[in-house]
Amino acid sequence: MTYVVTEACIQCKYTDCVTVCPMDCFFEGPNFLVIHPDECIDCSICVAECPVEAIVSDQDVTPEQQVYVELNRSLSAHPAWKRLTEQKAPLPDHEHWASQPDQLALLKKD
């Protein structure tokens, strides 16, 4: 089992989670964070830190959010995505985007 960052993170990018991760397994893209599944030790500490509840166990990902399991895997290996270990300010308008559905089309991969 590992943890997965899901849709609620798109356009928000809260980084409270990265400060508690003992393995530094978060990677940052332009408007989303992902967890490297091979580095995550399943400690779940990051789950409680996410103010929009975007982090879930891969066992608890809903069918609608299943695409995020593979996105976490592939984007954590993307050369443009860098390891993030320090907290940053969330994106502008993060409060608006945190509750918006169907954000996958807004995900920026490069």
Tab-separated table of N, CA and C in Angstrom:
chain	number	residue	atom	x	y	z
A	1	MET	N	0.843	-1.180	0.000
A	1	MET	CA	0.000	0.000	0.000
A	1	MET	C	0.889	1.245	0.000
A	2	THR	N	0.426	2.263	-0.683
A	2	THR	CA	1.095	3.555	-0.701
A	2	THR	C	0.027	4.639	-0.678
A	3	TYR	N	0.449	5.867	-0.616
A	3	TYR	CA	-0.490	6.981	-0.611
A	3	TYR	C	-0.419	7.720	-1.930
A	4	VAL	N	-1.548	8.331	-2.292
A	4	VAL	CA	-1.723	8.943	-3.598
A	4	VAL	C	-2.292	10.344	-3.409
A	5	VAL	N	-1.764	11.297	-4.157
A	5	VAL	CA	-2.339	12.640	-4.182
A	5	VAL	C	-3.394	12.643	-5.284
A	6	THR	N	-4.575	13.118	-4.953
A	6	THR	CA	-5.701	13.076	-5.887
A	6	THR	C	-6.106	14.489	-6.332
A	7	GLU	N	-7.206	14.531	-7.038
A	7	GLU	CA	-7.683	15.722	-7.738
A	7	GLU	C	-7.764	17.003	-6.911
A	8	ALA	N	-8.108	16.912	-5.652
A	8	ALA	CA	-8.289	18.124	-4.842
A	8	ALA	C	-7.016	18.968	-4.742
A	9	CYS	N	-5.870	18.399	-5.065
A	9	CYS	CA	-4.607	19.140	-5.015
A	9	CYS	C	-4.403	20.021	-6.254
A	10	ILE	N	-5.027	19.683	-7.348
A	10	ILE	CA	-4.835	20.453	-8.590
A	10	ILE	C	-5.292	21.886	-8.370
A	11	GLN	N	-4.444	22.806	-8.742
A	11	GLN	CA	-4.672	24.249	-8.637
A	11	GLN	C	-4.598	24.751	-7.193
A	12	CYS	N	-4.354	23.887	-6.226
A	12	CYS	CA	-4.219	24.306	-4.821
A	12	CYS	C	-2.757	24.230	-4.412
A	13	LYS	N	-2.250	23.019	-4.461
A	13	LYS	CA	-0.860	22.716	-4.132
A	13	LYS	C	-0.464	23.186	-2.733
A	14	TYR	N	-1.267	22.788	-1.764
A	14	TYR	CA	-0.850	22.981	-0.378
A	14	TYR	C	0.373	22.095	-0.156
A	15	THR	N	1.313	22.560	0.622
A	15	THR	CA	2.528	21.770	0.826
A	15	THR	C	2.763	21.431	2.303
A	16	ASP	N	1.729	21.513	3.108
A	16	ASP	CA	1.836	21.136	4.517
A	16	ASP	C	2.347	19.701	4.642
A	17	CYS	N	1.939	18.857	3.732
A	17	CYS	CA	2.265	17.436	3.752
A	17	CYS	C	3.758	17.157	3.621
A	18	VAL	N	4.456	17.958	2.845
A	18	VAL	CA	5.866	17.660	2.586
A	18	VAL	C	6.736	17.844	3.813
A	19	THR	N	6.322	18.707	4.722
A	19	THR	CA	7.152	18.985	5.897
A	19	THR	C	7.161	17.835	6.891
A	20	VAL	N	6.179	16.951	6.815
A	20	VAL	CA	6.112	15.830	7.766
A	20	VAL	C	6.563	14.497	7.156
A	21	CYS	N	6.814	14.461	5.877
A	21	CYS	CA	7.172	13.214	5.205
A	21	CYS	C	8.598	12.787	5.584
A	22	PRO	N	8.751	11.644	6.254
A	22	PRO	CA	10.086	11.214	6.660
A	22	PRO	C	10.942	10.724	5.497
A	23	MET	N	10.328	10.463	4.365
A	23	MET	CA	11.064	9.937	3.217
A	23	MET	C	11.274	10.968	2.113
A	24	ASP	N	10.746	12.166	2.276
A	24	ASP	CA	10.861	13.210	1.244
A	24	ASP	C	10.443	12.676	-0.128
A	25	CYS	N	9.275	12.062	-0.176
A	25	CYS	CA	8.853	11.420	-1.425
A	25	CYS	C	7.803	12.222	-2.206
A	26	PHE	N	7.663	13.528	-1.914
A	26	PHE	CA	6.760	14.379	-2.677
A	26	PHE	C	7.518	15.055	-3.813
A	27	PHE	N	6.846	15.134	-4.949
A	27	PHE	CA	7.400	15.811	-6.112
A	27	PHE	C	6.420	16.885	-6.547
A	28	GLU	N	6.977	18.000	-7.052
A	28	GLU	CA	6.178	19.172	-7.368
A	28	GLU	C	6.180	19.452	-8.862
A	29	GLY	N	4.975	19.666	-9.380
A	29	GLY	CA	4.799	20.139	-10.742
A	29	GLY	C	4.236	21.546	-10.700
A	30	PRO	N	3.858	22.082	-11.849
A	30	PRO	CA	3.371	23.457	-11.895
A	30	PRO	C	2.142	23.726	-11.018
A	31	ASN	N	1.207	22.772	-10.959
A	31	ASN	CA	-0.016	23.023	-10.183
A	31	ASN	C	-0.533	21.787	-9.446
A	32	PHE	N	0.383	20.898	-9.065
A	32	PHE	CA	-0.021	19.642	-8.444
A	32	PHE	C	1.195	19.034	-7.749
A	33	LEU	N	0.951	18.227	-6.738
A	33	LEU	CA	1.992	17.444	-6.079
A	33	LEU	C	1.695	15.968	-6.289
A	34	VAL	N	2.725	15.147	-6.267
A	34	VAL	CA	2.547	13.697	-6.322
A	34	VAL	C	3.459	13.049	-5.298
A	35	ILE	N	3.139	11.806	-4.976
A	35	ILE	CA	3.948	10.996	-4.079
A	35	ILE	C	4.604	9.886	-4.890
A	36	HIS	N	5.910	9.736	-4.729
A	36	HIS	CA	6.613	8.657	-5.422
A	36	HIS	C	6.224	7.340	-4.734
A	37	PRO	N	5.525	6.448	-5.431
A	37	PRO	CA	5.002	5.243	-4.783
A	37	PRO	C	6.067	4.260	-4.326
A	38	ASP	N	7.228	4.274	-4.942
A	38	ASP	CA	8.283	3.345	-4.541
A	38	ASP	C	9.089	3.863	-3.353
A	39	GLU	N	8.925	5.134	-3.027
A	39	GLU	CA	9.642	5.718	-1.895
A	39	GLU	C	8.754	5.884	-0.664
A	40	CYS	N	7.458	5.913	-0.864
A	40	CYS	CA	6.506	6.072	0.243
A	40	CYS	C	6.573	4.837	1.138
A	41	ILE	N	6.663	5.066	2.458
A	41	ILE	CA	6.734	3.943	3.404
A	41	ILE	C	5.389	3.693	4.085
A	42	ASP	N	4.349	4.289	3.560
A	42	ASP	CA	2.983	4.044	4.040
A	42	ASP	C	2.764	4.467	5.491
A	43	CYS	N	3.427	5.515	5.922
A	43	CYS	CA	3.295	5.935	7.315
A	43	CYS	C	2.010	6.713	7.577
A	44	SER	N	1.443	7.308	6.560
A	44	SER	CA	0.184	8.059	6.590
A	44	SER	C	0.254	9.390	7.321
A	45	ILE	N	1.417	9.829	7.730
A	45	ILE	CA	1.537	11.099	8.446
A	45	ILE	C	1.050	12.264	7.590
A	46	CYS	N	1.287	12.211	6.306
A	46	CYS	CA	0.914	13.308	5.408
A	46	CYS	C	-0.599	13.472	5.262
A	47	VAL	N	-1.348	12.411	5.434
A	47	VAL	CA	-2.796	12.431	5.210
A	47	VAL	C	-3.468	13.502	6.062
A	48	ALA	N	-3.164	13.532	7.321
A	48	ALA	CA	-3.798	14.485	8.234
A	48	ALA	C	-3.357	15.925	7.980
A	49	GLU	N	-2.230	16.103	7.329
A	49	GLU	CA	-1.714	17.452	7.089
A	49	GLU	C	-2.369	18.148	5.900
A	50	CYS	N	-3.011	17.402	5.033
A	50	CYS	CA	-3.588	17.994	3.824
A	50	CYS	C	-4.928	18.660	4.157
A	51	PRO	N	-5.017	19.980	4.019
A	51	PRO	CA	-6.244	20.674	4.393
A	51	PRO	C	-7.432	20.403	3.464
A	52	VAL	N	-7.179	19.830	2.291
A	52	VAL	CA	-8.281	19.537	1.358
A	52	VAL	C	-8.507	18.037	1.191
A	53	GLU	N	-7.859	17.238	2.033
A	53	GLU	CA	-8.020	15.783	2.017
A	53	GLU	C	-7.737	15.171	0.643
A	54	ALA	N	-6.672	15.656	0.021
A	54	ALA	CA	-6.301	15.172	-1.307
A	54	ALA	C	-5.460	13.900	-1.270
A	55	ILE	N	-4.952	13.523	-0.106
A	55	ILE	CA	-4.074	12.358	-0.004
A	55	ILE	C	-4.860	11.186	0.573
A	56	VAL	N	-4.849	10.080	-0.171
A	56	VAL	CA	-5.564	8.877	0.269
A	56	VAL	C	-4.707	7.647	0.003
A	57	SER	N	-5.040	6.585	0.684
A	57	SER	CA	-4.386	5.305	0.444
A	57	SER	C	-4.750	4.837	-0.961
A	58	ASP	N	-3.816	4.166	-1.622
A	58	ASP	CA	-4.144	3.641	-2.957
A	58	ASP	C	-5.262	2.610	-2.886
A	59	GLN	N	-5.482	2.043	-1.703
A	59	GLN	CA	-6.576	1.087	-1.516
A	59	GLN	C	-7.933	1.787	-1.409
A	60	ASP	N	-7.920	3.077	-1.097
A	60	ASP	CA	-9.154	3.832	-0.896
A	60	ASP	C	-9.484	4.798	-2.029
A	61	VAL	N	-8.707	4.762	-3.091
A	61	VAL	CA	-8.969	5.639	-4.225
A	61	VAL	C	-10.282	5.216	-4.872
A	62	THR	N	-11.164	6.178	-5.078
A	62	THR	CA	-12.449	5.874	-5.705
A	62	THR	C	-12.244	5.537	-7.178
A	63	PRO	N	-13.192	4.864	-7.798
A	63	PRO	CA	-13.055	4.568	-9.235
A	63	PRO	C	-12.842	5.823	-10.080
A	64	GLU	N	-13.500	6.916	-9.703
A	64	GLU	CA	-13.357	8.169	-10.460
A	64	GLU	C	-11.962	8.774	-10.323
A	65	GLN	N	-11.270	8.452	-9.247
A	65	GLN	CA	-9.946	9.021	-8.981
A	65	GLN	C	-8.808	8.032	-9.305
A	66	GLN	N	-9.139	6.873	-9.810
A	66	GLN	CA	-8.150	5.826	-10.061
A	66	GLN	C	-7.010	6.292	-10.970
A	67	VAL	N	-7.268	7.183	-11.883
A	67	VAL	CA	-6.243	7.695	-12.786
A	67	VAL	C	-5.076	8.323	-12.016
A	68	TYR	N	-5.333	8.803	-10.811
A	68	TYR	CA	-4.287	9.457	-10.027
A	68	TYR	C	-3.241	8.485	-9.488
A	69	VAL	N	-3.562	7.233	-9.391
A	69	VAL	CA	-2.569	6.240	-8.971
A	69	VAL	C	-1.437	6.217	-9.994
A	70	GLU	N	-1.774	6.111	-11.254
A	70	GLU	CA	-0.755	6.099	-12.308
A	70	GLU	C	-0.106	7.470	-12.475
A	71	LEU	N	-0.874	8.542	-12.318
A	71	LEU	CA	-0.283	9.880	-12.430
A	71	LEU	C	0.772	10.108	-11.356
A	72	ASN	N	0.533	9.649	-10.131
A	72	ASN	CA	1.545	9.788	-9.088
A	72	ASN	C	2.808	9.036	-9.480
A	73	ARG	N	2.641	7.836	-10.017
A	73	ARG	CA	3.797	7.035	-10.434
A	73	ARG	C	4.566	7.720	-11.565
A	74	SER	N	3.868	8.088	-12.608
A	74	SER	CA	4.555	8.630	-13.787
A	74	SER	C	5.117	10.030	-13.556
A	75	LEU	N	4.374	10.883	-12.878
A	75	LEU	CA	4.854	12.248	-12.686
A	75	LEU	C	5.972	12.335	-11.652
A	76	SER	N	6.037	11.419	-10.726
A	76	SER	CA	7.149	11.439	-9.762
A	76	SER	C	8.470	11.082	-10.450
A	77	ALA	N	8.399	10.478	-11.622
A	77	ALA	CA	9.602	10.155	-12.397
A	77	ALA	C	9.834	11.144	-13.536
A	78	HIS	N	8.944	12.091	-13.710
A	78	HIS	CA	9.052	13.080	-14.789
A	78	HIS	C	10.253	13.979	-14.524
A	79	PRO	N	11.107	14.179	-15.527
A	79	PRO	CA	12.328	14.971	-15.298
A	79	PRO	C	12.078	16.427	-14.899
A	80	ALA	N	10.950	16.991	-15.271
A	80	ALA	CA	10.661	18.385	-14.926
A	80	ALA	C	10.112	18.534	-13.507
A	81	TRP	N	9.669	17.443	-12.907
A	81	TRP	CA	9.101	17.486	-11.553
A	81	TRP	C	10.220	17.264	-10.551
A	82	LYS	N	10.319	18.155	-9.592
A	82	LYS	CA	11.421	18.118	-8.623
A	82	LYS	C	10.930	17.721	-7.234
A	83	ARG	N	11.812	17.068	-6.523
A	83	ARG	CA	11.515	16.674	-5.138
A	83	ARG	C	11.271	17.946	-4.313
A	84	LEU	N	10.245	17.897	-3.491
A	84	LEU	CA	9.893	19.042	-2.654
A	84	LEU	C	9.996	18.628	-1.193
A	85	THR	N	10.779	19.370	-0.424
A	85	THR	CA	10.975	19.024	0.980
A	85	THR	C	10.640	20.175	1.931
A	86	GLU	N	10.340	21.343	1.383
A	86	GLU	CA	10.027	22.494	2.223
A	86	GLU	C	8.659	23.050	1.859
A	87	GLN	N	7.989	23.582	2.849
A	87	GLN	CA	6.662	24.146	2.640
A	87	GLN	C	6.747	25.429	1.828
A	88	LYS	N	5.781	25.589	0.928
A	88	LYS	CA	5.641	26.793	0.114
A	88	LYS	C	4.210	27.290	0.268
A	89	ALA	N	3.990	28.509	-0.144
A	89	ALA	CA	2.629	29.052	-0.129
A	89	ALA	C	1.795	28.312	-1.179
A	90	PRO	N	0.505	28.103	-0.907
A	90	PRO	CA	-0.353	27.471	-1.919
A	90	PRO	C	-0.518	28.391	-3.122
A	91	LEU	N	-1.059	27.844	-4.177
A	91	LEU	CA	-1.261	28.628	-5.393
A	91	LEU	C	-2.326	29.704	-5.180
A	92	PRO	N	-2.259	30.775	-5.989
A	92	PRO	CA	-3.317	31.788	-5.917
A	92	PRO	C	-4.673	31.133	-6.195
A	93	ASP	N	-5.701	31.619	-5.581
A	93	ASP	CA	-7.065	31.089	-5.750
A	93	ASP	C	-7.222	29.660	-5.251
A	94	HIS	N	-6.312	29.196	-4.415
A	94	HIS	CA	-6.378	27.825	-3.915
A	94	HIS	C	-7.685	27.531	-3.195
A	95	GLU	N	-8.230	28.505	-2.501
A	95	GLU	CA	-9.482	28.271	-1.776
A	95	GLU	C	-10.636	27.974	-2.733
A	96	HIS	N	-10.660	28.665	-3.845
A	96	HIS	CA	-11.702	28.424	-4.856
A	96	HIS	C	-11.557	27.026	-5.456
A	97	TRP	N	-10.351	26.665	-5.829
A	97	TRP	CA	-10.122	25.408	-6.535
A	97	TRP	C	-10.252	24.178	-5.655
A	98	ALA	N	-10.063	24.318	-4.371
A	98	ALA	CA	-10.099	23.174	-3.469
A	98	ALA	C	-11.416	22.414	-3.495
A	99	SER	N	-12.480	23.079	-3.842
A	99	SER	CA	-13.793	22.419	-3.830
A	99	SER	C	-14.382	22.194	-5.222
A	100	GLN	N	-13.593	22.420	-6.243
A	100	GLN	CA	-14.097	22.266	-7.609
A	100	GLN	C	-13.916	20.827	-8.111
A	101	PRO	N	-14.941	20.270	-8.718
A	101	PRO	CA	-14.826	18.919	-9.284
A	101	PRO	C	-14.223	18.955	-10.691
A	102	ASP	N	-13.879	17.788	-11.181
A	102	ASP	CA	-13.439	17.619	-12.578
A	102	ASP	C	-12.285	18.543	-12.965
A	103	GLN	N	-11.204	18.450	-12.224
A	103	GLN	CA	-10.050	19.326	-12.473
A	103	GLN	C	-8.940	18.664	-13.280
A	104	LEU	N	-9.088	17.415	-13.629
A	104	LEU	CA	-8.007	16.707	-14.318
A	104	LEU	C	-7.531	17.448	-15.570
A	105	ALA	N	-8.437	18.051	-16.316
A	105	ALA	CA	-8.047	18.783	-17.533
A	105	ALA	C	-7.156	19.979	-17.223
A	106	LEU	N	-7.157	20.429	-15.984
A	106	LEU	CA	-6.334	21.588	-15.592
A	106	LEU	C	-4.917	21.187	-15.168
A	107	LEU	N	-4.667	19.894	-15.014
A	107	LEU	CA	-3.360	19.422	-14.569
A	107	LEU	C	-2.288	19.755	-15.597
A	108	LYS	N	-1.260	20.464	-15.142
A	108	LYS	CA	-0.115	20.812	-15.997
A	108	LYS	C	1.006	19.844	-15.700
A	109	LYS	N	1.469	19.154	-16.718
A	109	LYS	CA	2.491	18.132	-16.508
A	109	LYS	C	3.901	18.647	-16.752
A	110	ASP	N	4.050	19.710	-17.496
A	110	ASP	CA	5.397	20.247	-17.781
A	110	ASP	C	5.579	21.633	-17.208
